[in-house]
Amino acid sequence: MTDNLEMLLSEALTGLENIQDSGSLQKWESQFLGKNGRLTQMLKGIGKLPPEQRADFGKRANEIKQTLTEAYEQHTEIVRQHELGKALEEGELDVTLPGRPVQRGGLHPSTRILRQIQAIWAEMGFQVYTSRDVEDDDTNFTLLNIPPHHPARDMWDTFYTTQEGVILRTHTSPGQIHAMRDYGGNGTQPIRVILPGMCYRYEQMTARSEIQFNQVEGLAVGRHITMTDLKGTIADFARRLYGEDTKVRYRASHFPFTEPSMEVDVSCTLCGGKGCNVCKYTGWIEIMGCGMVHPVVLQNGGYDPTEWSGFAFGMGPERIAMRKHDIKDIRYFWSGDLRFLEQF
Ligand code: PHE
């Protein structure tokens, strides 16, 4: 019987040596050491032996169990290392391969021109004031000296909402009222701000007009601000945007919230004033509306118009970008067409 034990031992050890994977290892374990394994079976048969052999047999069987268990544990570690090495080899990563190219986005042309305009005004000491897109009728019109039913309201086709008096701003000018009331300290503090933002108009969409577009409003309020300050400041801005040699001219115009009101032209950026199809052969292009803040508006902002004065202006960044890049149709801006956007 002990011979059987020795045979089992050598058979088990040889078998174990050849095992390379954890599956076979598990089989080996249940075959030799498991509950129904051969060694256990042999130990169960101990009762059939003559009593004087039992002690030796049991002792030897236990030694073998110990030996096999240790061999099994050692070999388990070898197989584990082997399998790990194989897995690493198969999943090998070549870190010297070039990476997949990442698609890079770009800034929208409106964002670019807005940033450029803001940077220029920042250099000139104007802070950005962010005003709301959703306005009330009062601030968008009445407080800007455009009373209800005044024909001047026709200048701005308005998006009304189902809520009485709530509209989308048709221009950034209502921000003048908010800025004066927020920053003016009840008419005691001077102000120098620009107000960039989206405006909305209920209009037929054409190559020249969109239902949404940006404006950059400007507002300066102080004790001794004159029309000279307005003209000098805007000429300075135009030269910073378009170049030192840019000529600037002012034409009389009308806005209810400024008095007097003007339109600003610069010498054509494309032909330098000689005449081309961008300036429609006039040599000039219009860049903004402006004027001295109307006394009624100053008053609505909390200032005493006999002591305080100010100027305001409003420009359209998309129009400026269109002329700069010779973009023929304003509808490209919000169409989301990558063929257009990727050019910037
Ligand atoms: N709000 C005017 C417009 O939408 C522009 C403007 C702003 C004119 C400030 C004068 C002063 O056309």
Coordinates of C-alpha atoms and ligand atoms in Angstrom, one line a residue:
M1 CA 0.0 0.0 0.0
T2 CA 2.8 2.4 0.8
D3 CA 4.1 1.7 -2.7
N4 CA 0.9 3.1 -4.1
L5 CA 1.5 6.2 -2.1
E6 CA 5.0 6.6 -3.5
M7 CA 3.7 6.1 -7.0
L8 CA 1.0 8.7 -6.4
L9 CA 3.7 11.2 -5.2
S10 CA 6.0 10.8 -8.2
E11 CA 3.1 10.9 -10.6
A12 CA 1.6 14.0 -9.1
L13 CA 5.0 15.8 -9.0
T14 CA 5.8 15.0 -12.6
G15 CA 2.3 16.1 -13.7
L16 CA 2.6 19.3 -11.8
E17 CA 6.0 20.3 -13.4
N18 CA 4.4 20.2 -16.9
I19 CA 1.5 22.5 -16.0
Q20 CA 1.7 26.0 -17.6
D21 CA -1.8 27.4 -17.1
S22 CA -4.1 28.0 -14.2
G23 CA -6.9 25.8 -15.7
S24 CA -4.8 22.7 -15.7
L25 CA -3.5 23.6 -12.3
Q26 CA -7.0 23.6 -10.9
K27 CA -7.7 20.2 -12.4
W28 CA -4.5 18.8 -10.9
E29 CA -5.5 20.1 -7.5
S30 CA -8.9 18.4 -7.5
Q31 CA -7.4 15.2 -9.0
F32 CA -4.7 14.8 -6.3
L33 CA -5.5 17.0 -3.3
G34 CA -9.3 17.7 -3.6
K35 CA -12.1 16.2 -1.5
N36 CA -12.6 13.4 -3.9
G37 CA -8.9 13.4 -5.0
R38 CA -6.8 10.3 -5.1
L39 CA -4.9 11.0 -1.9
T40 CA -8.1 11.6 0.1
Q41 CA -9.5 8.3 -1.4
M42 CA -6.5 6.4 -0.2
L43 CA -6.7 7.9 3.2
K44 CA -10.3 6.9 3.4
G45 CA -9.3 3.3 2.7
I46 CA -7.0 3.2 5.7
G47 CA -9.5 1.1 7.7
K48 CA -9.0 -1.8 5.3
L49 CA -5.3 -2.1 6.2
P50 CA -4.1 -4.5 8.8
P51 CA -3.9 -2.5 12.1
E52 CA -0.1 -2.6 12.4
Q53 CA 0.4 -0.9 9.0
R54 CA -2.1 1.9 9.6
A55 CA 0.1 4.2 11.6
D56 CA 3.0 4.2 9.1
F57 CA 0.6 4.5 6.2
G58 CA -1.2 7.5 7.8
K59 CA 2.1 9.2 8.6
R60 CA 3.4 8.8 5.1
A61 CA 0.2 9.9 3.5
N62 CA 0.2 13.1 5.6
E63 CA 3.8 13.8 4.7
I64 CA 2.9 13.4 1.0
K65 CA -0.1 15.6 1.4
Q66 CA 2.2 18.3 2.9
T67 CA 4.7 17.9 0.1
L68 CA 2.1 18.1 -2.6
T69 CA 0.4 21.1 -1.0
E70 CA 3.7 23.0 -0.9
A71 CA 4.6 22.0 -4.4
Y72 CA 1.1 23.1 -5.5
E73 CA 1.5 26.5 -3.9
Q74 CA 5.0 27.0 -5.4
H75 CA 3.8 26.0 -8.8
T76 CA 0.7 28.3 -8.6
E77 CA 3.1 31.2 -8.2
I78 CA 5.2 30.1 -11.2
V79 CA 2.0 29.8 -13.4
R80 CA 0.7 33.2 -12.2
Q81 CA 4.0 34.9 -13.2
H82 CA 4.0 33.1 -16.5
E83 CA 0.5 34.1 -17.4
L84 CA 1.2 37.7 -16.4
G85 CA 4.2 37.8 -18.6
K86 CA 2.2 36.5 -21.5
A87 CA -0.6 39.0 -21.0
L88 CA 1.8 41.9 -20.9
E89 CA 3.5 40.6 -24.1
E90 CA 0.2 40.3 -25.9
G91 CA -1.1 43.7 -24.9
E92 CA 2.2 45.3 -25.7
L93 CA 2.1 49.1 -26.2
D94 CA 4.4 50.9 -28.5
V95 CA 4.8 54.2 -26.9
T96 CA 6.9 55.5 -29.8
L97 CA 3.9 55.3 -32.3
P98 CA 2.5 58.7 -33.3
G99 CA -0.8 59.6 -31.5
R100 CA -4.1 60.0 -33.3
P101 CA -4.6 63.6 -34.4
V102 CA -6.9 65.6 -32.2
Q103 CA -9.5 67.7 -34.0
R104 CA -9.0 71.3 -32.8
G105 CA -11.8 73.7 -32.6
G106 CA -11.4 77.4 -33.2
L107 CA -13.0 80.6 -32.0
H108 CA -16.1 81.8 -33.7
P109 CA -15.5 84.9 -35.9
S110 CA -17.8 86.9 -33.7
T111 CA -16.0 85.9 -30.6
R112 CA -12.7 86.9 -32.2
I113 CA -13.9 90.4 -33.3
L114 CA -15.7 90.9 -29.9
R115 CA -12.4 90.1 -28.1
Q116 CA -10.5 92.5 -30.3
I117 CA -13.0 95.3 -29.7
Q118 CA -13.1 94.7 -26.0
A119 CA -9.3 94.7 -25.8
I120 CA -9.1 98.0 -27.5
W121 CA -11.7 99.6 -25.2
A122 CA -10.0 98.1 -22.2
E123 CA -6.8 99.8 -23.2
M124 CA -8.8 103.0 -23.3
G125 CA -10.2 102.5 -19.8
F126 CA -13.6 101.0 -20.5
Q127 CA -14.9 98.2 -18.3
V128 CA -17.2 95.5 -19.6
Y129 CA -20.7 95.6 -18.2
T130 CA -22.8 92.6 -19.0
S131 CA -26.5 93.4 -19.3
R132 CA -29.5 91.1 -19.7
D133 CA -30.8 89.7 -23.0
V134 CA -34.4 89.5 -21.8
E135 CA -35.6 93.0 -21.2
D136 CA -38.7 94.8 -20.3
D137 CA -40.4 97.1 -22.7
D138 CA -39.8 100.1 -20.4
T139 CA -36.0 99.8 -20.3
N140 CA -35.6 98.8 -24.0
F141 CA -37.7 101.8 -25.1
T142 CA -39.5 104.1 -22.7
L143 CA -36.6 104.9 -20.4
L144 CA -34.5 105.5 -23.6
N145 CA -36.9 108.3 -24.5
I146 CA -39.0 106.2 -26.9
P147 CA -42.5 106.4 -25.4
P148 CA -45.2 103.8 -26.3
H149 CA -46.7 104.4 -29.7
H150 CA -43.8 106.6 -30.7
P151 CA -43.1 106.1 -34.4
A152 CA -39.4 105.7 -33.6
R153 CA -40.2 102.2 -32.2
D154 CA -40.6 101.1 -35.8
M155 CA -36.8 101.3 -36.1
W156 CA -36.6 98.1 -34.0
D157 CA -38.8 95.2 -34.9
T158 CA -39.3 93.5 -31.6
F159 CA -39.7 89.9 -30.4
Y160 CA -42.4 90.0 -27.8
T161 CA -43.1 87.2 -25.4
T162 CA -46.4 85.8 -24.0
Q163 CA -45.6 87.7 -20.8
E164 CA -46.9 91.3 -20.9
G165 CA -44.0 93.8 -21.2
V166 CA -41.2 91.1 -21.5
I167 CA -39.3 91.3 -24.7
L168 CA -35.9 90.3 -26.1
R169 CA -33.7 93.4 -26.3
T170 CA -33.5 94.9 -29.8
H171 CA -30.3 96.7 -29.0
T172 CA -27.7 97.0 -26.2
S173 CA -28.8 100.5 -25.3
P174 CA -31.1 99.5 -22.4
G175 CA -27.9 98.4 -20.7
Q176 CA -27.1 102.1 -20.4
I177 CA -29.9 102.4 -17.9
H178 CA -28.8 99.4 -16.0
A179 CA -25.2 100.5 -15.9
M180 CA -26.1 104.0 -14.7
R181 CA -28.3 102.7 -12.0
D182 CA -25.8 100.0 -10.9
Y183 CA -22.6 101.9 -11.1
G184 CA -23.7 105.5 -10.9
G185 CA -24.1 105.7 -7.1
N186 CA -27.4 107.6 -7.5
G187 CA -26.0 110.0 -10.0
T188 CA -22.7 110.7 -8.1
Q189 CA -20.2 108.6 -9.9
P190 CA -18.7 108.8 -13.4
I191 CA -19.0 105.8 -15.6
R192 CA -16.9 104.4 -18.5
V193 CA -18.2 101.0 -19.7
I194 CA -18.8 99.0 -22.8
L195 CA -21.7 96.6 -23.1
P196 CA -21.2 93.7 -25.5
G197 CA -24.0 91.3 -26.2
M198 CA -26.6 89.6 -28.4
C199 CA -29.6 91.5 -29.7
Y200 CA -32.7 90.2 -31.3
R201 CA -35.0 91.6 -34.0
Y202 CA -38.1 90.2 -35.6
E203 CA -37.0 90.7 -39.2
Q204 CA -36.9 89.0 -42.5
M205 CA -33.6 87.1 -42.7
T206 CA -31.6 88.2 -45.6
A207 CA -27.9 88.5 -46.6
R208 CA -27.8 91.8 -44.8
S209 CA -30.0 91.2 -41.7
E210 CA -30.3 88.5 -39.2
I211 CA -32.8 88.0 -36.3
Q212 CA -29.9 87.9 -33.9
F213 CA -26.6 89.7 -33.9
N214 CA -24.1 91.2 -31.4
Q215 CA -23.7 94.8 -30.5
V216 CA -21.1 96.6 -28.5
E217 CA -22.6 99.6 -26.7
G218 CA -20.4 102.2 -25.1
L219 CA -21.2 104.7 -22.4
A220 CA -19.3 107.4 -20.7
V221 CA -20.8 109.7 -18.1
G222 CA -19.0 112.5 -16.3
R223 CA -19.2 116.1 -15.2
H224 CA -17.5 117.7 -18.2
I225 CA -17.9 115.3 -21.1
T226 CA -18.4 117.1 -24.4
M227 CA -18.9 116.2 -28.0
T228 CA -15.1 116.7 -28.5
D229 CA -14.5 113.8 -26.1
L230 CA -16.9 111.7 -28.1
K231 CA -15.3 112.4 -31.4
G232 CA -11.7 112.0 -30.2
T233 CA -12.5 108.8 -28.4
I234 CA -14.1 107.2 -31.4
A235 CA -11.5 108.3 -33.8
D236 CA -8.9 106.8 -31.4
F237 CA -10.8 103.6 -31.3
A238 CA -11.1 103.5 -35.1
R239 CA -7.4 104.0 -35.6
R240 CA -6.6 101.3 -33.1
L241 CA -8.9 98.9 -34.9
Y242 CA -8.2 99.7 -38.5
G243 CA -4.8 101.3 -38.4
E244 CA -3.1 104.7 -37.9
D245 CA -4.0 106.1 -41.3
T246 CA -7.7 105.6 -41.0
K247 CA -9.8 108.7 -41.6
V248 CA -13.0 109.2 -39.6
R249 CA -16.0 111.3 -40.4
Y250 CA -19.2 112.1 -38.6
R251 CA -22.6 112.5 -40.2
A252 CA -25.7 114.0 -38.5
S253 CA -28.3 111.3 -37.7
H254 CA -31.1 110.6 -35.2
F255 CA -31.5 108.4 -32.2
P256 CA -34.2 109.2 -29.6
F257 CA -31.7 108.5 -26.7
T258 CA -28.9 110.8 -27.9
E259 CA -28.9 114.5 -28.8
P260 CA -27.2 115.3 -31.0
S261 CA -26.8 112.0 -32.8
M262 CA -24.3 111.0 -35.4
E263 CA -23.3 108.1 -37.6
V264 CA -19.5 107.3 -37.9
D265 CA -17.8 106.4 -41.1
V266 CA -14.2 105.3 -41.6
S267 CA -12.2 105.4 -44.8
C268 CA -12.8 102.1 -46.6
T269 CA -10.5 99.5 -45.1
L270 CA -10.3 97.6 -48.4
C271 CA -9.5 100.3 -51.0
G272 CA -8.2 102.9 -48.6
G273 CA -10.9 105.4 -49.9
K274 CA -10.4 105.0 -53.6
G275 CA -13.7 103.3 -54.1
C276 CA -14.5 99.6 -54.4
N277 CA -17.6 97.3 -54.1
V278 CA -17.2 97.0 -50.3
C279 CA -17.7 100.7 -49.8
K280 CA -20.0 100.9 -52.8
Y281 CA -17.6 103.3 -54.5
T282 CA -18.1 105.9 -51.9
G283 CA -14.7 105.4 -50.2
W284 CA -16.4 105.3 -46.8
I285 CA -17.9 102.6 -44.6
E286 CA -20.3 103.1 -41.7
I287 CA -19.1 101.6 -38.4
M288 CA -21.4 102.8 -35.6
G289 CA -24.1 105.2 -34.3
C290 CA -23.3 107.5 -31.5
G291 CA -24.2 110.8 -29.8
M292 CA -24.4 112.7 -26.5
V293 CA -26.6 111.0 -24.0
H294 CA -30.1 112.6 -24.0
P295 CA -30.9 114.5 -20.8
V296 CA -34.0 112.4 -20.3
V297 CA -31.9 109.2 -20.4
L298 CA -29.4 110.7 -17.9
Q299 CA -32.3 111.5 -15.6
N300 CA -33.7 108.0 -15.9
G301 CA -30.3 106.7 -15.0
G302 CA -30.3 108.8 -11.8
Y303 CA -28.1 111.7 -12.9
D304 CA -28.9 115.4 -12.8
P305 CA -28.5 116.5 -16.5
T306 CA -27.7 120.0 -15.6
E307 CA -24.5 118.8 -14.0
W308 CA -23.7 115.6 -15.7
S309 CA -23.3 114.7 -19.4
G310 CA -22.1 111.8 -21.4
F311 CA -21.7 110.1 -24.7
A312 CA -22.8 106.7 -26.0
F313 CA -22.2 104.6 -29.1
G314 CA -23.2 101.3 -30.5
M315 CA -21.5 99.2 -33.1
G316 CA -22.2 95.8 -34.8
P317 CA -19.3 93.4 -34.6
E318 CA -20.6 91.1 -37.2
R319 CA -20.8 93.9 -39.7
I320 CA -17.2 94.9 -38.8
A321 CA -16.1 91.2 -39.3
M322 CA -18.0 91.0 -42.6
R323 CA -16.1 94.0 -44.0
K324 CA -12.8 92.8 -42.6
H325 CA -13.1 89.3 -44.1
D326 CA -15.3 90.2 -47.1
I327 CA -18.1 88.0 -45.9
K328 CA -21.0 88.5 -48.2
D329 CA -23.9 87.0 -46.2
I330 CA -24.6 87.6 -42.5
R331 CA -26.5 84.4 -42.3
Y332 CA -23.2 82.4 -42.3
F333 CA -22.6 83.5 -38.7
W334 CA -25.2 81.4 -37.0
S335 CA -25.7 78.6 -39.6
G336 CA -23.1 76.4 -37.9
D337 CA -21.6 75.5 -41.3
L338 CA -18.1 74.2 -40.6
R339 CA -16.9 75.1 -44.1
F340 CA -17.4 78.7 -43.1
L341 CA -16.3 78.5 -39.4
E342 CA -13.1 76.6 -40.2
Q343 CA -11.8 79.5 -42.2
F344 CA -11.1 81.6 -39.1
Ligands
PHE1 N1 -28.8 101.5 -30.2 C1 -28.6 102.0 -31.5 C2 -29.0 101.0 -32.6 O1 -29.4 99.9 -32.3 C3 -27.1 102.4 -31.7 C4 -26.7 103.5 -30.8 C5 -26.2 103.2 -29.6 C6 -26.8 104.8 -31.3 C7 -25.8 104.3 -28.8 C8 -26.4 105.8 -30.5 C9 -25.9 105.6 -29.2 O2 -29.0 101.2 -33.7

